[in-house]
Structures are given as C-alpha cells and as structure tokens.
C-alpha cells in the first residue's frame, strides 16, 4: 500500500493546478470568511431630505420633545447623505449613489404634537432585490428604534403628569400656571375632615360619593404608569437555549465554512483518485487475482465442493485500495481544513484549549468524506465524471444539512433529516461544532455516526470496485 | 490436464447476466508456445483473456496449469501517465515484489529499448512506446505465461514489426504467449497455433496451416487463398460471423 501511496503523492505533486487549487481554495475561503465575520456589515447609503425646520420640537402637555433626537437615532443605522429637497433625494437614489432615500416632511413636529394623526416618513428605494432588502431592513429597524425612543420620551412625560395628578404639586412642570394642586391620593383624607364637619343630609351624602370616586380614581390611576410602559414595549425577549450553550453566529459560520471545505477537498480527491486508476486502466492490473496453480469455479453439478485452490494474491486487495485512497484524501483534506480553521482563528476568537477535539472531529469527518469519495470514484468511469458526481452530491447535501427545522413542512423536514443522516456532512458539521463551540449534540455521538458512515461508504466502495 | 501445459483451460463458461460470453472453452498452452486468439468482434477474446488473467471470474470451469506467474497486458496501456517510464516500472516491480526492483527496471528498459527515455513521463510518449511500457509491466514478474490483448492495435507498421520481434524473442526464451488480435495476418505470421473463437465458443484449435487446410477440405475456399480468406471462409462455413455462406468472401471480389 505504501508504494501506491507514494505514487499518488508523486502524481499529486505533479498536478500543479490541482495542488494550487487545493492550497489557494482554503486560504481564500478562510480569508473571506474571516474578513466577513470580523468586519461589521456596511451601512447602506441613504439620502436624507430633512424638510422639518431646524430645532423643531414636539409639544405634549406643555413639555417639549426634541425631534432632533429622533433623527439622530434614525441616522445612526445608515450612512446618511443629507440633501435639501425631495427631488435631490430621488436623484441620489436614481443615480445609484444612495440605495434609498428618506424624506422627513416639514410638518412632522406638528403632526406628532397633534396626537390625532401619525407623523409620516417617505422612503424611496432603488437597486436589486437584495440591495432593497438590505436598505429596507436597516431603515425599518432604525425607524422602529427611533419610534421606541420617541414613545419612551412621551411615556416619561405622561408618567410625570400622572404623578402630579396623584400626588399633587406644582403644575408649572406641565406648563399650567396655577397654584399648587391637590393630589388625588390626598382628596379622601381632605374630604374626610369636611365630611366629619358636615351634618348628615344630602350634602354629606354627595361629599361621601366624591370621596369614593377620588379613592377609586387614585387607586386605578396608579397602575396606569405600568400600563403605559407595557403599551410602549408590549413584548420583551428573554432568550433560553434548550441544550448546550448558544453557539455564536460567527463561530458557527466558521464551522460551516471549514466543514464545506473539508467535504469538497476530501470527496473530490478520493473520488478523483479512484477514478484515475480506472481512467488509466491500472485498476484491473492492480486488483486482479492471477491464477497460480489451479483456479476452479463452481459447476452446476459440483456447486461448492472443494476448497478453493491457492490463488496468487492481487498486487493490492480492493480493501487495501479503498483504504489507501481514503487515507490519502483524508490526510490532505485534514491538513487543509485544520490550516483553514487556524487561519480563521486569526479573525475570530476560538477556544484553542479545545484543539485536541478539533483534530478529532476533523479526522472523523475527513475519514467519512474520504469513504464517500472513494465510493463515488468506484462508481464513476473517469475523473471528470467522478468530479461532477461528487459536486452534484456534495453541494445539495450541504444545503440540506443547513435547513432549519420549521423552515419547511414537517414531512419534508423528516425526509431531509433522513437524507442528512445517511451522508456525512451533517454529522461532520455537528462534530466540528461540538468540538469548536462545545455545542450539542455531544461530540461522541457525532464521532460514532461518522465512523458508521465511514464503514458504510467503505463497503459500498468495495462493492463498486468489483467492476474493475 | 495436458502433460507439461503452462496454462490449461477446462470448460470455462462466463455469463454477463443472460448473455453467455464464453461457452465451455477448453484448451492448453505449452511452454514457449505462441498462440493467437482470433475471432470477429464480440467473439469473447478479451473476456477469455480477462478470465485467464484473473480480472474476471468464470461461473463454470477451471483455469490451471503449471504457470505460477501469469503476465497480463491489457489492450489499453495500463500505466500511470504522470509517472516517468522508470518510475512506472519501479512502482509495478515493487508491487509485484520482485527481488531487486532497480536491477529489474534497468534490465527491462534495455529490453524494451527505452533506456534513453527512462525519465520521460509516459503521457508524453507515442502510442507505440506506451505500449512497450505496458508490455514491460506485464513482464516484470518474469511470467511463465503472458497474455497479450490486441498488443499491436495502436501501433504503426514499424512499431508493429519491432513488437513482434520482441514477442518472438520472449517465446524463444520459453515464455508461453497467448495473444488476441484482429489482424489475422499477424496470427498467421507469428503464431504457431491459432484458436478461433466466435460467440464465446472455441471453434478451432490448431496451426494456421491446418485452418487453411480445413477450410479447403470443406470446399469453403479455393486452393489459392490467403490465410485471412481461409479464416473468413471457415467462419462462414461454420455458420458463424456472416450468415450468408453464398456471399462473397471478404477481400475477394465476386
């Protein structure tokens, strides 16, 4: 086997384009992913036509809320290109200089102050669907955040008014020029003194009714502040992960990228290695079992009568050939995947203390992918067909393994789970995720799964080699 | 078993599903014999050689004989085009577990007259030179019997002449050679014995002269015909190959 391994290494070394692709591919992918992850997504350029007068404020209950704070929140999520008019904003979008434009109308402050109608922002989009989607989501998020900020200011203002109504005090805070006001909470006690001095009769009954109303109003107005807070932000999110610790998106992206690279390099090398033996017509020469003395086949009359006479063994057994091709592809892919993982580690924080588990997960994945590649190569008649078959199989498998539960109908998802379970990509992804991110399912189960798939595809490859 | 046979084939039958590729084929090859296997396309020549080489297994019958080592040279050169001539020979010598691979390679390079191109990648050689490397690989284990499948198919006349000179030299040294060919003239020129195979059945086993005599004796051919015509006439007479026995013989007008 070692001579064959040496031969394959020599051939690999002489296939300069292939070696260049094998080296450049993971390096390029590592750099791209690293840069993509380490740099925050760019803010879309948005033309802003702010037609509202400078320093405009919204007046609510005599208090002023600055509209400028609203704009600041809005502009923080985009790269603003200030323009003077709506027409200029539209021109920026048309020319492609801006992905979108936001027109803030001159009357926004008065609209908000009126409380009877909402303020209106005009948003103008251009570009392809993806660019529109990016700009739209950014602007919607910014508007939502700005609305939240504004509603919080209004809530605080309303809350202060409620406090004044309940506890009384100086109404000048609310812009009302009046002497100190009695609070609703103080009304019952004040009335009690008056009622005690009032003789029984109609007047006293009326005063008692007013005291009941004041007590009821004070109690219920007290909870209205909580109601206002709830209306301002009705839903709060508390995140809980069912199992394991939550995998950060950037390190999961690293795991996906490395797993895909491991799969492609390994499957293509293994499939190509076996197919090359067939293409060069050397496969039959390698695994033929020439007769030594006598080689006897069974006959109808004598189906399995005697011990098979001694055969001269093949130059390499089919099992040996499967193992040799598998090991070569797995070793090459392992080295490249590890280098890629380490390279991305320069951009993303990885737990280097878990390096032993990375090695184990990558090795198990490489073996399973190698076995799958050898099986593909054993079926294909030539290298090009093997490469095409490997691509056609590997690419959808990677996509299927990444389909989240709930994204498709339950029956379809069950089918996807079965398909993903009988090919190595999902198990390799889970193993590497567990090794790198300590996520669930546990590494042991994924390693056992990969070992089983290695044996399964190894057996299929052995069967495929019968057609030497 | 024939006394002293290097290769003895007894009632070998091979099927591909429902199709019978070989039907109870039996013959023996003696030491130093040069035997040609001829027949029309699809006769089963490559299948028979593949069974003898151990590439395919037969459903029935046996393959035996005194040969401990059987060399096999497939029709398509089975060598690595990215390796040099010397690297190919060294690799196959090591896989064949020959005693001194380097010495064997040197000897073989001289034998196939490619010593000056030992460091050239096989993929850059001409078809004829590739075939010489292919044959050399088949000879590395110094086999007692050598199976050659259409060895001259891709060669020009000069290369063909050199090939047969080489093969005759091997036979003269005692190597038994069984070769298949489409070129019936080659069979007559170089083989001491011909086996005629058609539709998986062995129809004739004897010398080229005996085949011509049999064709003439049956009245299937005139006296002044060459071996190729005799072969065609023989097949027609046995109602194999072309089914119209009254039709013109190949290569002869009228």
Short mmCIF file of N, CA and C in Angstrom, two decimals, chain A residues 1 3-4 7-8 10-11 13-16 276-277 280-300 312-316 466 468, chain B residues 51-55 58-65 67-74 76-84 87 91-92 94-97 121 134 137-138:
data_model
loop_
_atom_site.label_atom_id
_atom_site.label_comp_id
_atom_site.label_asym_id
_atom_site.label_seq_id
_atom_site.Cartn_x
_atom_site.Cartn_y
_atom_site.Cartn_z
N UNK A 1 0.82 -1.19 0.00
CA UNK A 1 0.00 0.00 0.00
C UNK A 1 0.87 1.27 0.00
N UNK A 3 3.68 1.84 -1.45
CA UNK A 3 4.18 2.22 -2.77
C UNK A 3 3.12 2.97 -3.56
N UNK A 4 1.88 2.49 -3.41
CA UNK A 4 0.77 3.13 -4.10
C UNK A 4 0.53 4.54 -3.53
N UNK A 7 3.16 6.72 -4.87
CA UNK A 7 2.84 7.05 -6.27
C UNK A 7 1.80 8.15 -6.35
N UNK A 8 0.75 8.04 -5.53
CA UNK A 8 -0.31 9.06 -5.56
C UNK A 8 0.22 10.42 -5.12
N UNK A 10 3.28 11.48 -5.58
CA UNK A 10 4.08 12.00 -6.72
C UNK A 10 3.15 12.59 -7.78
N UNK A 11 2.07 11.85 -8.08
CA UNK A 11 1.11 12.33 -9.09
C UNK A 11 0.46 13.64 -8.63
N UNK A 13 1.75 15.81 -6.61
CA UNK A 13 2.75 16.88 -6.67
C UNK A 13 2.91 17.39 -8.10
N UNK A 14 2.77 16.46 -9.05
CA UNK A 14 2.96 16.87 -10.45
C UNK A 14 1.70 17.52 -11.04
N UNK A 15 0.58 17.37 -10.35
CA UNK A 15 -0.65 18.02 -10.83
C UNK A 15 -0.69 19.41 -10.21
N UNK A 16 0.07 20.33 -10.82
CA UNK A 16 0.30 21.63 -10.18
C UNK A 16 -0.98 22.44 -10.02
N UNK A 276 -9.17 7.91 -11.34
CA UNK A 276 -7.94 7.99 -12.13
C UNK A 276 -7.37 6.60 -12.39
N UNK A 277 -7.46 5.72 -11.39
CA UNK A 277 -6.99 4.34 -11.58
C UNK A 277 -7.78 3.66 -12.70
N UNK A 280 -6.88 5.34 -16.13
CA UNK A 280 -5.56 4.94 -16.62
C UNK A 280 -5.50 3.42 -16.88
N UNK A 281 -6.62 2.73 -16.67
CA UNK A 281 -6.73 1.28 -16.90
C UNK A 281 -5.84 0.48 -15.95
N UNK A 282 -5.40 1.09 -14.86
CA UNK A 282 -4.50 0.39 -13.94
C UNK A 282 -5.25 -0.36 -12.85
N UNK A 283 -6.53 -0.02 -12.69
CA UNK A 283 -7.29 -0.64 -11.59
C UNK A 283 -7.32 -2.16 -11.73
N UNK A 284 -7.65 -2.62 -12.95
CA UNK A 284 -7.74 -4.07 -13.17
C UNK A 284 -6.38 -4.74 -12.93
N UNK A 285 -5.32 -4.04 -13.35
CA UNK A 285 -3.99 -4.62 -13.20
C UNK A 285 -3.62 -4.72 -11.71
N UNK A 286 -4.11 -3.77 -10.93
CA UNK A 286 -3.78 -3.74 -9.51
C UNK A 286 -4.51 -4.82 -8.72
N UNK A 287 -5.80 -4.98 -9.00
CA UNK A 287 -6.58 -5.85 -8.12
C UNK A 287 -6.92 -7.21 -8.73
N UNK A 288 -6.35 -7.53 -9.92
CA UNK A 288 -6.61 -8.84 -10.49
C UNK A 288 -5.96 -9.91 -9.63
N UNK A 289 -6.56 -11.06 -9.65
CA UNK A 289 -6.01 -12.17 -8.88
C UNK A 289 -5.59 -13.26 -9.85
N UNK A 290 -4.35 -13.22 -10.31
CA UNK A 290 -3.92 -14.18 -11.32
C UNK A 290 -3.90 -15.59 -10.75
N UNK A 291 -4.18 -16.54 -11.63
CA UNK A 291 -4.20 -17.93 -11.16
C UNK A 291 -2.78 -18.38 -10.91
N UNK A 292 -2.63 -19.17 -9.86
CA UNK A 292 -1.33 -19.77 -9.59
C UNK A 292 -1.34 -21.15 -10.18
N UNK A 293 -1.65 -22.12 -9.37
CA UNK A 293 -1.76 -23.48 -9.89
C UNK A 293 -3.13 -23.60 -10.56
N UNK A 294 -4.11 -24.11 -9.86
CA UNK A 294 -5.42 -24.26 -10.48
C UNK A 294 -6.42 -23.31 -9.84
N UNK A 295 -7.28 -22.73 -10.67
CA UNK A 295 -8.33 -21.87 -10.14
C UNK A 295 -9.63 -22.46 -10.65
N UNK A 296 -10.46 -22.84 -9.74
CA UNK A 296 -11.62 -23.59 -10.16
C UNK A 296 -12.90 -22.86 -9.80
N UNK A 297 -13.76 -22.74 -10.78
CA UNK A 297 -15.07 -22.17 -10.50
C UNK A 297 -16.03 -23.29 -10.18
N UNK A 298 -17.13 -22.96 -9.54
CA UNK A 298 -18.11 -23.99 -9.22
C UNK A 298 -18.83 -24.43 -10.49
N UNK A 299 -19.38 -25.60 -10.48
CA UNK A 299 -20.16 -26.09 -11.61
C UNK A 299 -21.54 -26.45 -11.10
N UNK A 300 -22.52 -26.50 -12.00
CA UNK A 300 -23.87 -26.84 -11.54
C UNK A 300 -23.88 -28.19 -10.81
N UNK A 312 -2.80 -16.74 -6.25
CA UNK A 312 -1.77 -15.75 -6.01
C UNK A 312 -2.51 -14.46 -5.66
N UNK A 313 -2.09 -13.80 -4.62
CA UNK A 313 -2.86 -12.63 -4.20
C UNK A 313 -2.69 -11.49 -5.21
N UNK A 314 -3.67 -10.58 -5.18
CA UNK A 314 -3.61 -9.40 -6.06
C UNK A 314 -2.46 -8.50 -5.62
N UNK A 315 -2.04 -7.59 -6.52
CA UNK A 315 -0.98 -6.66 -6.15
C UNK A 315 -1.42 -5.81 -4.96
N UNK A 316 -2.68 -5.47 -4.95
CA UNK A 316 -3.25 -4.83 -3.77
C UNK A 316 -4.71 -5.27 -3.70
N UNK A 466 -15.73 -3.90 -7.69
CA UNK A 466 -15.86 -5.20 -8.37
C UNK A 466 -15.89 -5.02 -9.88
N UNK A 468 -14.04 -3.82 -11.98
CA UNK A 468 -12.70 -3.36 -12.36
C UNK A 468 -12.56 -3.29 -13.86
N UNK B 51 -10.47 -13.54 -18.03
CA UNK B 51 -10.70 -14.65 -17.10
C UNK B 51 -9.36 -15.33 -16.77
N UNK B 52 -8.54 -15.55 -17.81
CA UNK B 52 -7.24 -16.19 -17.58
C UNK B 52 -6.34 -15.31 -16.72
N UNK B 53 -6.49 -13.98 -16.87
CA UNK B 53 -5.64 -13.05 -16.11
C UNK B 53 -6.11 -12.89 -14.67
N UNK B 54 -7.34 -13.32 -14.39
CA UNK B 54 -7.87 -13.15 -13.03
C UNK B 54 -8.58 -11.83 -12.83
N UNK B 55 -8.85 -11.12 -13.92
CA UNK B 55 -9.60 -9.87 -13.80
C UNK B 55 -11.08 -10.18 -13.66
N UNK B 58 -14.93 -16.82 -13.80
CA UNK B 58 -15.85 -17.61 -14.62
C UNK B 58 -16.88 -18.28 -13.71
N UNK B 59 -18.07 -18.47 -14.25
CA UNK B 59 -19.11 -19.13 -13.46
C UNK B 59 -18.86 -20.63 -13.38
N UNK B 60 -18.32 -21.16 -14.46
CA UNK B 60 -18.08 -22.61 -14.50
C UNK B 60 -16.72 -22.88 -15.12
N UNK B 61 -16.18 -24.07 -14.82
CA UNK B 61 -14.91 -24.48 -15.41
C UNK B 61 -13.73 -24.12 -14.54
N UNK B 62 -12.56 -24.41 -15.04
CA UNK B 62 -11.37 -24.13 -14.25
C UNK B 62 -10.23 -23.65 -15.13
N UNK B 63 -9.34 -22.91 -14.50
CA UNK B 63 -8.12 -22.44 -15.16
C UNK B 63 -6.96 -22.96 -14.34
N UNK B 64 -6.09 -23.68 -14.97
CA UNK B 64 -4.96 -24.24 -14.22
C UNK B 64 -3.72 -24.27 -15.07
N UNK B 65 -2.85 -25.20 -14.75
CA UNK B 65 -1.60 -25.32 -15.49
C UNK B 65 -0.42 -25.10 -14.58
N UNK B 67 1.91 -22.76 -14.74
CA UNK B 67 2.44 -21.40 -14.56
C UNK B 67 2.14 -20.87 -13.17
N UNK B 68 3.18 -20.46 -12.49
CA UNK B 68 2.99 -19.82 -11.19
C UNK B 68 2.78 -18.33 -11.34
N UNK B 69 3.31 -17.82 -12.44
CA UNK B 69 3.17 -16.37 -12.68
C UNK B 69 2.61 -16.16 -14.08
N UNK B 70 1.51 -15.42 -14.14
CA UNK B 70 0.88 -15.13 -15.43
C UNK B 70 0.89 -13.62 -15.65
N UNK B 71 1.56 -13.19 -16.70
CA UNK B 71 1.58 -11.77 -17.01
C UNK B 71 0.38 -11.40 -17.86
N UNK B 72 -0.05 -10.17 -17.70
CA UNK B 72 -1.23 -9.72 -18.46
C UNK B 72 -0.98 -8.33 -19.01
N UNK B 73 -1.20 -8.19 -20.29
CA UNK B 73 -1.03 -6.88 -20.94
C UNK B 73 -2.36 -6.51 -21.58
N UNK B 74 -3.11 -5.61 -20.91
CA UNK B 74 -4.42 -5.23 -21.47
C UNK B 74 -4.27 -4.42 -22.76
N UNK B 76 -5.56 -1.53 -23.64
CA UNK B 76 -5.22 -0.12 -23.37
C UNK B 76 -4.04 -0.10 -22.41
N UNK B 77 -3.01 0.68 -22.69
CA UNK B 77 -1.87 0.73 -21.76
C UNK B 77 -2.33 1.04 -20.33
N UNK B 78 -1.99 0.14 -19.41
CA UNK B 78 -2.39 0.30 -18.01
C UNK B 78 -1.19 0.78 -17.22
N UNK B 79 -0.80 2.02 -17.45
CA UNK B 79 0.35 2.61 -16.76
C UNK B 79 -0.02 4.03 -16.37
N UNK B 80 0.76 4.61 -15.47
CA UNK B 80 0.44 5.95 -14.97
C UNK B 80 1.11 7.01 -15.85
N UNK B 81 0.28 7.82 -16.49
CA UNK B 81 0.82 8.77 -17.46
C UNK B 81 1.60 9.91 -16.81
N UNK B 82 1.34 10.18 -15.53
CA UNK B 82 2.06 11.27 -14.84
C UNK B 82 3.40 10.81 -14.29
N UNK B 83 3.64 9.49 -14.30
CA UNK B 83 4.94 8.98 -13.84
C UNK B 83 5.85 8.77 -15.04
N UNK B 84 7.15 8.79 -14.78
CA UNK B 84 8.09 8.52 -15.87
C UNK B 84 8.11 7.02 -16.17
N UNK B 87 9.85 5.31 -13.32
CA UNK B 87 9.01 5.30 -12.11
C UNK B 87 7.89 4.27 -12.22
N UNK B 91 7.59 1.17 -9.76
CA UNK B 91 6.38 1.00 -8.94
C UNK B 91 5.79 -0.39 -9.12
N UNK B 92 5.59 -0.77 -10.40
CA UNK B 92 4.98 -2.07 -10.65
C UNK B 92 5.90 -3.21 -10.20
N UNK B 94 7.88 -3.12 -7.62
CA UNK B 94 7.72 -3.21 -6.16
C UNK B 94 6.38 -3.85 -5.80
N UNK B 95 5.34 -3.46 -6.55
CA UNK B 95 4.03 -4.07 -6.28
C UNK B 95 4.05 -5.56 -6.58
N UNK B 96 4.85 -5.94 -7.61
CA UNK B 96 4.99 -7.37 -7.95
C UNK B 96 5.94 -8.08 -7.01
N UNK B 97 6.57 -7.33 -6.13
CA UNK B 97 7.51 -7.84 -5.13
C UNK B 97 8.68 -8.59 -5.78
N UNK B 121 7.94 11.36 -18.84
CA UNK B 121 6.61 10.94 -18.38
C UNK B 121 5.92 10.13 -19.48
N UNK B 134 3.76 -0.76 -21.41
CA UNK B 134 2.65 -1.60 -20.97
C UNK B 134 3.05 -3.08 -20.97
N UNK B 137 5.59 -3.87 -18.20
CA UNK B 137 4.97 -4.06 -16.88
C UNK B 137 4.45 -5.50 -16.76
N UNK B 138 3.88 -6.00 -17.85
CA UNK B 138 3.38 -7.37 -17.84
C UNK B 138 4.48 -8.40 -17.68
#
